[in-house]
mmCIF file of C-alpha atoms in Angstrom:
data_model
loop_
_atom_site.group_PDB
_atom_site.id
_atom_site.type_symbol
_atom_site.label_atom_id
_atom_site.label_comp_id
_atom_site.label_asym_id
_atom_site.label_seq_id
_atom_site.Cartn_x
_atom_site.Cartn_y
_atom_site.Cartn_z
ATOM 1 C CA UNK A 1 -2.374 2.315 -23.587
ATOM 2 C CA UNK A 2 -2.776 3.419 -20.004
ATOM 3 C CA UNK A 3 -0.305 1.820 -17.300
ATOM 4 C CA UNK A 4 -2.628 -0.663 -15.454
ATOM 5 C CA UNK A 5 -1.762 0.746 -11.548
ATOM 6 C CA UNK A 6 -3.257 2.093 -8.788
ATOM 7 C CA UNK A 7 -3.642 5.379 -10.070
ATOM 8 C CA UNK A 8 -5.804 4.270 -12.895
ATOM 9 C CA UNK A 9 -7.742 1.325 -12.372
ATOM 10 C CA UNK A 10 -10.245 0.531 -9.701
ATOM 11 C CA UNK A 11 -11.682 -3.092 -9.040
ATOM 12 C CA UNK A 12 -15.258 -2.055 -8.416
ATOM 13 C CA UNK A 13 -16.283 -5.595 -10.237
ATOM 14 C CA UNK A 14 -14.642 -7.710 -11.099
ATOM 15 C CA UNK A 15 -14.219 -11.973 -12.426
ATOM 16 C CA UNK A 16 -11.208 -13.801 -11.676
ATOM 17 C CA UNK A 17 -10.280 -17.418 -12.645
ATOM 18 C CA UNK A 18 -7.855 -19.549 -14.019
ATOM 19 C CA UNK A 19 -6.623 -20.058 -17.878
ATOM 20 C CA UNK A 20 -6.539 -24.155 -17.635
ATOM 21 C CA UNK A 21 -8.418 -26.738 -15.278
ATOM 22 C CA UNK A 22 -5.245 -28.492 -14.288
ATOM 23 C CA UNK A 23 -3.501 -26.212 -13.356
ATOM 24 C CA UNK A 24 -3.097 -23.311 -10.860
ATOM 25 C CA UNK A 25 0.226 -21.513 -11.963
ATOM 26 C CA UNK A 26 -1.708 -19.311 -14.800
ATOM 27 C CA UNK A 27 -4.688 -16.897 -13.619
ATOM 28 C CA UNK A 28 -6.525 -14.271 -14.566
ATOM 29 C CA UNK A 29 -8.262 -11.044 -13.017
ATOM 30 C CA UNK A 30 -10.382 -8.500 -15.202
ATOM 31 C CA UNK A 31 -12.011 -5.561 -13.289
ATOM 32 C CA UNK A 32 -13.981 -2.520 -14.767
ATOM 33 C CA UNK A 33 -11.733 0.163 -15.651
ATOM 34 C CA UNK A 34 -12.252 3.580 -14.033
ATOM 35 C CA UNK A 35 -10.732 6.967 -15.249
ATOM 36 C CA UNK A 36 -9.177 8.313 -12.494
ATOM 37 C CA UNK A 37 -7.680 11.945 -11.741
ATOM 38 C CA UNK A 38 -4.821 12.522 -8.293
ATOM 39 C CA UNK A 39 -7.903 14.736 -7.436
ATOM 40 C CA UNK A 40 -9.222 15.511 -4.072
ATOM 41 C CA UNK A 41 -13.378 14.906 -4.331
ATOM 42 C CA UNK A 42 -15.270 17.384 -3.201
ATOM 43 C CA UNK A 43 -16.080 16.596 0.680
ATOM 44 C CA UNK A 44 -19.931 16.531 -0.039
ATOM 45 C CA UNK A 45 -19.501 13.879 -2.549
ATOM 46 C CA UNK A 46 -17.137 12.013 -0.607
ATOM 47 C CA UNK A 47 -18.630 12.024 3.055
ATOM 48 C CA UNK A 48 -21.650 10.075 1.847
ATOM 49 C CA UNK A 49 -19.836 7.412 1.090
ATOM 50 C CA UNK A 50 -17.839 7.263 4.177
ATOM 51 C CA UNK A 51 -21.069 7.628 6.175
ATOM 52 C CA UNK A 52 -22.575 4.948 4.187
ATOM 53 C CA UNK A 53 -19.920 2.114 5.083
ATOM 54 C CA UNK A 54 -19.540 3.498 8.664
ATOM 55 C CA UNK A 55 -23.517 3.256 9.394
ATOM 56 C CA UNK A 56 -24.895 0.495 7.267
ATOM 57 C CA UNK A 57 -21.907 -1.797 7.695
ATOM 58 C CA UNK A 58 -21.926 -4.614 10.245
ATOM 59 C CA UNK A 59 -19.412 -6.418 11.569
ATOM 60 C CA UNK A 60 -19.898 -10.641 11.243
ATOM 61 C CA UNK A 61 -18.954 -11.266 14.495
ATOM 62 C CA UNK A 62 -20.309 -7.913 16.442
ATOM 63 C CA UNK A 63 -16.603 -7.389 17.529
ATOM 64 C CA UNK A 64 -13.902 -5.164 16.882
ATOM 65 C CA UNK A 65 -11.155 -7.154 13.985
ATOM 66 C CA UNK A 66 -11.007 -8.650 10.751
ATOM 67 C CA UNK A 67 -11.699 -12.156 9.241
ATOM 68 C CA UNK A 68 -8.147 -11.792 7.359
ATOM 69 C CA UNK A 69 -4.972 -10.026 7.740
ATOM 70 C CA UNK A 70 -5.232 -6.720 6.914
ATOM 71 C CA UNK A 71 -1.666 -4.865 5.464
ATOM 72 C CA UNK A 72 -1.005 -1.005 6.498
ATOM 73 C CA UNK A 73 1.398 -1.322 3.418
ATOM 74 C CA UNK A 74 4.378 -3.721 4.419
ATOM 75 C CA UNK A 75 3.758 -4.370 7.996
ATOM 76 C CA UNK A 76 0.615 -6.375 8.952
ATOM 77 C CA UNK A 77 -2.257 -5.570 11.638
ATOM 78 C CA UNK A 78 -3.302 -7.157 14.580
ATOM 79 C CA UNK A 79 -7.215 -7.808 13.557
ATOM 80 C CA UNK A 80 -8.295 -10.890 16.329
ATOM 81 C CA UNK A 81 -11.510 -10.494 17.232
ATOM 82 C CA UNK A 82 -12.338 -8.135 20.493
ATOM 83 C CA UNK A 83 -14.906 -6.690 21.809
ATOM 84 C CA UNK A 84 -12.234 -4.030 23.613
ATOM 85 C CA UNK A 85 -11.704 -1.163 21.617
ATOM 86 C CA UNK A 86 -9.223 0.337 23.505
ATOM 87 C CA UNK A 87 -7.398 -3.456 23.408
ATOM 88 C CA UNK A 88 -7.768 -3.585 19.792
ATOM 89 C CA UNK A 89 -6.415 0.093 19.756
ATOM 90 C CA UNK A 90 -3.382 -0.233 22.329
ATOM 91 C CA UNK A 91 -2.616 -3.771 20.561
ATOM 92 C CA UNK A 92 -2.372 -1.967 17.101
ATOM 93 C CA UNK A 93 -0.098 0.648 18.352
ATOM 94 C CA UNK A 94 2.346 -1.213 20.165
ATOM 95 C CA UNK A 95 2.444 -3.822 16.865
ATOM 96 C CA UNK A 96 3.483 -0.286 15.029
ATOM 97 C CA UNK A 97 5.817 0.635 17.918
ATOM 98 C CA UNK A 98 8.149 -2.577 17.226
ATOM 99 C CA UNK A 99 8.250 -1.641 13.335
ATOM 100 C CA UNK A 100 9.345 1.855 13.530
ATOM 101 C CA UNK A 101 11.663 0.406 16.009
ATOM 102 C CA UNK A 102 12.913 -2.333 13.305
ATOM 103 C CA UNK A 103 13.212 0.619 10.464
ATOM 104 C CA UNK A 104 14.542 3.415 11.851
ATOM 105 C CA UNK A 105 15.862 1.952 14.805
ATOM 106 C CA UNK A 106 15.944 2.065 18.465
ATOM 107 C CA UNK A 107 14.867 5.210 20.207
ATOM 108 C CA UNK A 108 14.445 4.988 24.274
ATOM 109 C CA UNK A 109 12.927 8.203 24.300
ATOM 110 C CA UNK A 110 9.929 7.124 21.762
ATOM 111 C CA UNK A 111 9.514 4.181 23.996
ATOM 112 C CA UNK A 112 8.993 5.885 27.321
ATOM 113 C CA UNK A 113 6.712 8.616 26.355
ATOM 114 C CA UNK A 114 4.272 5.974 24.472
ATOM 115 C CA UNK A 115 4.148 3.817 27.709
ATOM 116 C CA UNK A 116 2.791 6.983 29.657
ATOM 117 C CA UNK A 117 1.136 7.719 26.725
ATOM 118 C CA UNK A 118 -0.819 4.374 26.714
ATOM 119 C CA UNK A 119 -1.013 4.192 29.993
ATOM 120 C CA UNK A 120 -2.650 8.007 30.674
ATOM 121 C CA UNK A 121 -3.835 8.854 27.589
ATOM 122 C CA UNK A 122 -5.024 6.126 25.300
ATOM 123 C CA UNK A 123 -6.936 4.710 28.716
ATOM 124 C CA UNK A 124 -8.232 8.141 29.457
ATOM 125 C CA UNK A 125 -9.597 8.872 25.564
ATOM 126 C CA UNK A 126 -10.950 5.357 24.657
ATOM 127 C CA UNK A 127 -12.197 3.637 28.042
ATOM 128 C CA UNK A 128 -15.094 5.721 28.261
ATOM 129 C CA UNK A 129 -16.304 5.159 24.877
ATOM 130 C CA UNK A 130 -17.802 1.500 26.339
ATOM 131 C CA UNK A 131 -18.327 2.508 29.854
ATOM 132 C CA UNK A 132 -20.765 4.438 31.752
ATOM 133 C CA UNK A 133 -23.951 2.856 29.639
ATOM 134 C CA UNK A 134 -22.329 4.561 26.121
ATOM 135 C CA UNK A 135 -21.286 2.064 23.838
ATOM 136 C CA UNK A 136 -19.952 2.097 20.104
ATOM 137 C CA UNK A 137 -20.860 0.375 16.429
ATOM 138 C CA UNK A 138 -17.804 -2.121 14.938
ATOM 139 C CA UNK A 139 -17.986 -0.272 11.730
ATOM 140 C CA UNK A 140 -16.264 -1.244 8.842
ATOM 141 C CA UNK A 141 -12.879 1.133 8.368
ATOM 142 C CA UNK A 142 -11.213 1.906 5.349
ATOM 143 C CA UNK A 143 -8.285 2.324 6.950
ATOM 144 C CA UNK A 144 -6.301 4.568 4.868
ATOM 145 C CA UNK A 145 -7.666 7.492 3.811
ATOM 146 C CA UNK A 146 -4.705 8.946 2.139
ATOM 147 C CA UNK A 147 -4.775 11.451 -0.770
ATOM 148 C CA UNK A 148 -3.631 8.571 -3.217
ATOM 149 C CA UNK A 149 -6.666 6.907 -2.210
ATOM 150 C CA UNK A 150 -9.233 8.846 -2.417
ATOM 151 C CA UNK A 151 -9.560 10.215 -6.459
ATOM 152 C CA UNK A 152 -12.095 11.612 -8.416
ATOM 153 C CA UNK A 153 -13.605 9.556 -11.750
ATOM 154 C CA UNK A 154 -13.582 12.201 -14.822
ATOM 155 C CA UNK A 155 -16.419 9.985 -16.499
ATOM 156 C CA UNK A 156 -19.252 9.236 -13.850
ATOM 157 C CA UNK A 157 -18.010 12.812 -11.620
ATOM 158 C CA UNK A 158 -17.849 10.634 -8.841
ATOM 159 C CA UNK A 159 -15.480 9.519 -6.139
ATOM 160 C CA UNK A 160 -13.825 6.441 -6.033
ATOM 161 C CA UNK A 161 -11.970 5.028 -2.631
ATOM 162 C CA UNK A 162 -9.790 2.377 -2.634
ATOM 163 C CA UNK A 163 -6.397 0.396 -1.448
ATOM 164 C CA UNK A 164 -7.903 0.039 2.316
ATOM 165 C CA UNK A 165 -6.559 -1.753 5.093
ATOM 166 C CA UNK A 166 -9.621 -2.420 6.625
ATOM 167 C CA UNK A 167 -11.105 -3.662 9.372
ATOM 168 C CA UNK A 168 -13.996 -3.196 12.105
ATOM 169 C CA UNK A 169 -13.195 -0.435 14.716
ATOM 170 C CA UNK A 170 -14.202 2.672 16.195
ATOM 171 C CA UNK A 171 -15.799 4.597 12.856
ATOM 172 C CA UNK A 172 -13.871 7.989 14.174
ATOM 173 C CA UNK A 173 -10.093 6.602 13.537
ATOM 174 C CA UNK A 174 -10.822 6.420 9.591
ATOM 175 C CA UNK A 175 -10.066 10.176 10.224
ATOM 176 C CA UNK A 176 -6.302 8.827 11.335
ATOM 177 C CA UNK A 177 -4.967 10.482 8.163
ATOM 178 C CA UNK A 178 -6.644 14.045 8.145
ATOM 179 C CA UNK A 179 -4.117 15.179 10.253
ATOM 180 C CA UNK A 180 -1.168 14.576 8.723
ATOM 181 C CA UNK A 181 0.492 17.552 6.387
ATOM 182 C CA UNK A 182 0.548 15.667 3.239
ATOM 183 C CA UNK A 183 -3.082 15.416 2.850
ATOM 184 C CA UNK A 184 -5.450 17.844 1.250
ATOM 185 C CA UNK A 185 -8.412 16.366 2.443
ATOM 186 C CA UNK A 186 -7.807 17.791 6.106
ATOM 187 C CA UNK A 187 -9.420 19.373 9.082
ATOM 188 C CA UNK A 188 -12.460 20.322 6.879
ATOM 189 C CA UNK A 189 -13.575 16.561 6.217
ATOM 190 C CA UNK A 190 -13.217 16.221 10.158
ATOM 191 C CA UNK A 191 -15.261 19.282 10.753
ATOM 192 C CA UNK A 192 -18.127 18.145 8.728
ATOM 193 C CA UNK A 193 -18.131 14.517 9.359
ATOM 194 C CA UNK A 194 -18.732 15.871 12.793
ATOM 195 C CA UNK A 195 -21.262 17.838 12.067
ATOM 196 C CA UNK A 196 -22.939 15.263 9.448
ATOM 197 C CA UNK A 197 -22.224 11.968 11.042
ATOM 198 C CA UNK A 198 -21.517 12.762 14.580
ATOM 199 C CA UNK A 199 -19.348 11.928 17.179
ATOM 200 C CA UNK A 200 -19.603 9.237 19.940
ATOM 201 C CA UNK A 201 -19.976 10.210 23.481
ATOM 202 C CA UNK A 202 -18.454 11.469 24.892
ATOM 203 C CA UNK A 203 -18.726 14.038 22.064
ATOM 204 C CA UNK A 204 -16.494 16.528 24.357
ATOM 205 C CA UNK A 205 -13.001 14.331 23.682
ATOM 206 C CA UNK A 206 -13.874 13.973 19.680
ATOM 207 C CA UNK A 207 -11.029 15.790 18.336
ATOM 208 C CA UNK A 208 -8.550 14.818 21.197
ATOM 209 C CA UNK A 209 -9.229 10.904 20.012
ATOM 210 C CA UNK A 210 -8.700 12.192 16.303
ATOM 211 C CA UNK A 211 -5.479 13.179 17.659
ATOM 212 C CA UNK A 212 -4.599 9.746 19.442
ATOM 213 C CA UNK A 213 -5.348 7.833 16.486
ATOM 214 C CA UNK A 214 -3.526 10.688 13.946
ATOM 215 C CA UNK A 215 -0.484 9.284 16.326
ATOM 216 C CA UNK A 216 -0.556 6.450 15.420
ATOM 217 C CA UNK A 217 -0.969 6.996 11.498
ATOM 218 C CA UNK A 218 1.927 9.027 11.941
ATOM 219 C CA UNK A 219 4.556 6.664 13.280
ATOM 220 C CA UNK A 220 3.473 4.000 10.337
ATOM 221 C CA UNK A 221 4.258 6.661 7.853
ATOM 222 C CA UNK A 222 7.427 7.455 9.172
ATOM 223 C CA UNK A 223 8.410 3.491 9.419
ATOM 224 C CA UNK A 224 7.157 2.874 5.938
ATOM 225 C CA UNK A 225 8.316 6.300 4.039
ATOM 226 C CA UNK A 226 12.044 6.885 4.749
ATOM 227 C CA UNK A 227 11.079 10.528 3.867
ATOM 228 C CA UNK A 228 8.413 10.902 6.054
ATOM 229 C CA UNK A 229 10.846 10.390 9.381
ATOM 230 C CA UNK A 230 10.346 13.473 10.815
ATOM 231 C CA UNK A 231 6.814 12.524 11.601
ATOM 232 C CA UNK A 232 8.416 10.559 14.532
ATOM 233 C CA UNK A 233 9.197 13.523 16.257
ATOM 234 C CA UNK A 234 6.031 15.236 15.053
ATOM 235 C CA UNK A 235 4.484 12.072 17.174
ATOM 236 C CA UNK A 236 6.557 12.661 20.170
ATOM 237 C CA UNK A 237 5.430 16.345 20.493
ATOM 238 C CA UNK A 238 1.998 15.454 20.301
ATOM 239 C CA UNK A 239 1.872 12.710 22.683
ATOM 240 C CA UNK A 240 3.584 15.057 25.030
ATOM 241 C CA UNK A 241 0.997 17.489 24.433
ATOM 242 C CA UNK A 242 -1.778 15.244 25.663
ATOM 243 C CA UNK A 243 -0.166 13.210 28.109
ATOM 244 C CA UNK A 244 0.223 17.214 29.871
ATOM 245 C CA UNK A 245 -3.580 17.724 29.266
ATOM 246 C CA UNK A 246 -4.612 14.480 30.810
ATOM 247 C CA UNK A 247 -1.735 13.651 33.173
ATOM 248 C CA UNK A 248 -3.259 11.960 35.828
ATOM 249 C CA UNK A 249 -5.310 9.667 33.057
ATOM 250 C CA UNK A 250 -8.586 8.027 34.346
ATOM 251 C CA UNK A 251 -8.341 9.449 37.843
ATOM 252 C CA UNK A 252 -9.448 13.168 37.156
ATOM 253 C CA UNK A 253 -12.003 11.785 35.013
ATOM 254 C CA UNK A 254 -15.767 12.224 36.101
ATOM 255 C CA UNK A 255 -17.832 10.044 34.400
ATOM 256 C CA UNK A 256 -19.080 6.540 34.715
ATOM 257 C CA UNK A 257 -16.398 3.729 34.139
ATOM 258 C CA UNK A 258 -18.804 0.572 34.944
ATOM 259 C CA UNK A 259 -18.245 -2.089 31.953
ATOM 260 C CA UNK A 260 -21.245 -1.147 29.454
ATOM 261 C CA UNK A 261 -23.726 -4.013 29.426
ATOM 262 C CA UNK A 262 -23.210 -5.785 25.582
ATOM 263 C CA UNK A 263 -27.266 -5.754 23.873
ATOM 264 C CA UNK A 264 -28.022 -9.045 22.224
ATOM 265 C CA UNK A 265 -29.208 -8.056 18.537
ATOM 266 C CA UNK A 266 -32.739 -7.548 17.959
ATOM 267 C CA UNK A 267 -34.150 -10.901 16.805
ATOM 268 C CA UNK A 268 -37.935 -11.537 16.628
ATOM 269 C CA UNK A 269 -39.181 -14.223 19.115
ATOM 270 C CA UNK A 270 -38.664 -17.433 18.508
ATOM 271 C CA UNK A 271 -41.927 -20.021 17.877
ATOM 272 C CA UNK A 272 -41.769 -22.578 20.734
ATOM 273 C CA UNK A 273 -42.012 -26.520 19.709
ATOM 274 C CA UNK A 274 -45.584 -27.780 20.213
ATOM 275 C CA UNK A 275 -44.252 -30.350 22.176
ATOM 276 C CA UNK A 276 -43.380 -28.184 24.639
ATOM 277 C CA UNK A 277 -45.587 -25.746 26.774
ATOM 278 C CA UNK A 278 -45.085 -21.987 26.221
ATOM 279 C CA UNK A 279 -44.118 -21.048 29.580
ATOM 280 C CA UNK A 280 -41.490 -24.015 30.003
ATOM 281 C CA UNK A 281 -37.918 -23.542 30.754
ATOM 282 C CA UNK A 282 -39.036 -19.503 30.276
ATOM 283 C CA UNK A 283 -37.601 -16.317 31.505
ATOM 284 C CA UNK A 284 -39.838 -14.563 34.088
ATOM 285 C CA UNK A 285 -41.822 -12.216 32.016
ATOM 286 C CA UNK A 286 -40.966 -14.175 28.813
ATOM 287 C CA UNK A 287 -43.689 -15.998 27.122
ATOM 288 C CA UNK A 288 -41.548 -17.755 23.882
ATOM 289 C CA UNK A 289 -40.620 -20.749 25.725
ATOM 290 C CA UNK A 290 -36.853 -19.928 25.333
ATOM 291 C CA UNK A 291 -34.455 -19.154 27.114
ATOM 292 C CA UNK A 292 -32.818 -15.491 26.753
ATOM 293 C CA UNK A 293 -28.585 -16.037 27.563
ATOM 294 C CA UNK A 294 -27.672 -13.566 30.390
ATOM 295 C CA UNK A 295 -25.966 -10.142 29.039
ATOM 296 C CA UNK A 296 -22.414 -10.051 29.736
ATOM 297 C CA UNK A 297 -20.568 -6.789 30.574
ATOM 298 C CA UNK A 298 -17.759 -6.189 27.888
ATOM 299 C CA UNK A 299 -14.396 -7.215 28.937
ATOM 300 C CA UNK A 300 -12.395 -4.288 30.854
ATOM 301 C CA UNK A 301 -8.699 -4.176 29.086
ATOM 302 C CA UNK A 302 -5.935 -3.571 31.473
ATOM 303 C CA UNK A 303 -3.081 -1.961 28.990
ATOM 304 C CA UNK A 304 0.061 -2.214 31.566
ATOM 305 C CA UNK A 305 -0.396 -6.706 31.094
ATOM 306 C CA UNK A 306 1.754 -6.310 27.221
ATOM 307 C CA UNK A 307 4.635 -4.251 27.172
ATOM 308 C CA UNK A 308 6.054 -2.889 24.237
ATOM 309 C CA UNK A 309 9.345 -5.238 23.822
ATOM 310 C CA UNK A 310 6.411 -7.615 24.171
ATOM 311 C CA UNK A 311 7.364 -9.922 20.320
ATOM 312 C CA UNK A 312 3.343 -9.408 19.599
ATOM 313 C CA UNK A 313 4.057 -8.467 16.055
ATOM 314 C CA UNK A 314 1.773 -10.644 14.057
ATOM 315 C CA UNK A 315 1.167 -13.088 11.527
ATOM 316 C CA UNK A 316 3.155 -11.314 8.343
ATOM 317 C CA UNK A 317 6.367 -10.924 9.982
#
C-alpha cells in the first residue's frame, strides 16, 4: 500500500467529518487519490493553470492579504489586508528577516544591506506598479512553486499543484522560486509566462522584480533548510547587485509617482425607490438616484516607519 504523503496524494476533493456526534477528539478526512510522479510538467501544460488562478481569481476584499494565516513552512506570513503592495511586500520581507536572524543567527552585514535594499530598491521596483495611472490585480498566489510541488499525474497526464502558501499579491512573485538552483522548472517558465501572460507595467523592470522577490524566497530557504545556508550569501550578492543598478532609488526614476486612483468595481446601476425622485440626492451627470462614494487614491507606503528589529513577526510565533 502506498505511503499516504505529499508525494502521493493530492486533496483535489475531498469530505471531512467526525466518527461520533459527541465528540470532537476522533475525525476523519478522505480525499481522491492522485498518482503522482517527482516530475517536472511540461511548461505548456502547467502555465495554463497558473494563468488560470492568476486571471480569473479575485480577491474578497479587492486588497492585497489573506483571510487566514498562511505558513511558508514553519514560519508564518504577514497576510492583513492592504491595498499597498509594496507594504504587503516590505512587511513580508522584514517578517523573514527576523527568522533567518532567529535560525542562523545574527548577521549585521545582512541587516544593513536589506535596509538600503528596502529603502532603494524594493521602493524603486514596486512603487511604480500603483502609481502613475498603472495599477495591478490582487491575484490569488500559490506561493510556493517549488519542484516538490508541482508533479505530474501518470493517470489523467496532467499536472497537479499543491502545498501553497497562498495569498493575494502581485501575480509576478509566484515566479519567487524559478530562480533558485534547485528547481528545474526555471528561467524558461519565466520566459514564457512573459510572453503568454504578460508583465505589468512597467514591463521594462519585469525580470529585475523577479529578482527582488527571488530574494526573498531565498533567505526563507536558507532559514528553513539548514542545507540551503549558502543561499544567504547568494541573497547578499544579489541585493548588492541591484542596490548598484538603482542606487539613488526613486530619484533617477522618470515616471509618474502620483497615488493611482482605486476604480470602484463595475456594478450595474442601482433602481432608485419610487418614493424618491430619480434625480434626488444624485451625482451631477448621474441619473440612478444614488449616490456614487468619491474614489480614493491608494495609500502611499513609506518603508523607513518599521525597522527591521521592529518584533512584527506575526501571529504563529
Amino acid at each position: 500500500m502506498a505511503s499516504l504523503n505529499d508525494a502521493q496524494i493530492c486533496s483535489q476533493t475531498g469530505r471531512m467529518g467526525v466518527y461520533y456526534a459527541d465528540t470532537k477528539t476522533k475525525a476523519w478526512f478522505m480525499a481522491e487519490y492522485s498518482n503522482l510522479r517527482a516530475r517536472a510538467p511540461p511548461l505548456e501544460q502547467f502555465l495554463p493553470i497558473v494563468k488560470q488562478m492568476h486571471q480569473q481569481s479575485i480577491s474578497p476584499t479587492g486588497k492585497f492579504g489573506f483571510h487566514v494565516t498562511s505558513y511558508y513552512g514553519p514560519p508564518p506570513m504577514l497576510v492583513d489586508w492592504t491595498d499597498n503592495w509594496e507594504e504587503f511586500w516590505v512587511r513580508e520581507f522584514r517578517s523573514g528577516l527576523k527568522y533567518v536572524e532567529r535560525m542562523r543567527g545574527q548577521d549585521p552585514e545582512l541587516l544593513e544591506i536589506a535596509e538600503q535594499f528596502i529603502e532603494k530598491v524594493a521602493s524603486r521596483l514596486l512603487r511604480p506598479l500603483q502609481t502613475g495611472g498603472r495599477s495591478i490585480k490582487p491575484s490569488l498566489c500559490h506561493g510556493n512553486f517549488c519542484d516538490g510541488n508541482i508533479q505530474f499525474n501518470v493517470d489523467t497526464y496532467q499536472p497537479v499543484i499543491f502545498d501553497p502558501c497562498s495569498f493575494y499579491g502581485h501575480h509576478e512573485m509566484d515566479s519567487q522560486c524559478m530562480k533558485n538552483p534547485r528547481c528545474i522548472i526555471g528561467q524558461n517558465f519565466i520566459d514564457l509566462y512573459k510572453v503568454k501572460v504578460g508583465a505589468s507595467r512597467p514591463i521594462e523592470y519585469f525580470e529585475d522584480r523577479v529578482a527582488l522577490y527571488a530574494i526573498r524566497n531565498d533567505l526563507m530557504i536558507a532559514s528553513v533548510w539548514p542545507q540551503w545556508a549558502s543561499l544567504i550569501d547568494k541573497a547578499k550578492g544579489d541585493m548588492k547587485r541591484l542596490l548598484a543598478k538603482y542606487p539613488d532609488g526613486l530619484r533617477d526614476y522618470m515616471g509618474g509617482l502620483e497615488p493611482t486612483i482605486a476604480r470602484l468595481p463595475d456594478t450595474p446601476p442601482a433602481t432608485p425607490s419610487r418614493a424618491q425622485h430619480p434625480t434626488q440626492n444624485a451625482n451631477k451627470g448621474d441619473n440612478t438616484g444614488i449616490k456614487t462614494p468619491p474614489r480614493t487614491p491608494l495609500s502611499t507606503y513609506d518603508p523607513s516607519r518599521n525597522s527591521i528589529t521592529d518584533d512584527s513577526f506575526g501571529a504563529g510565533e
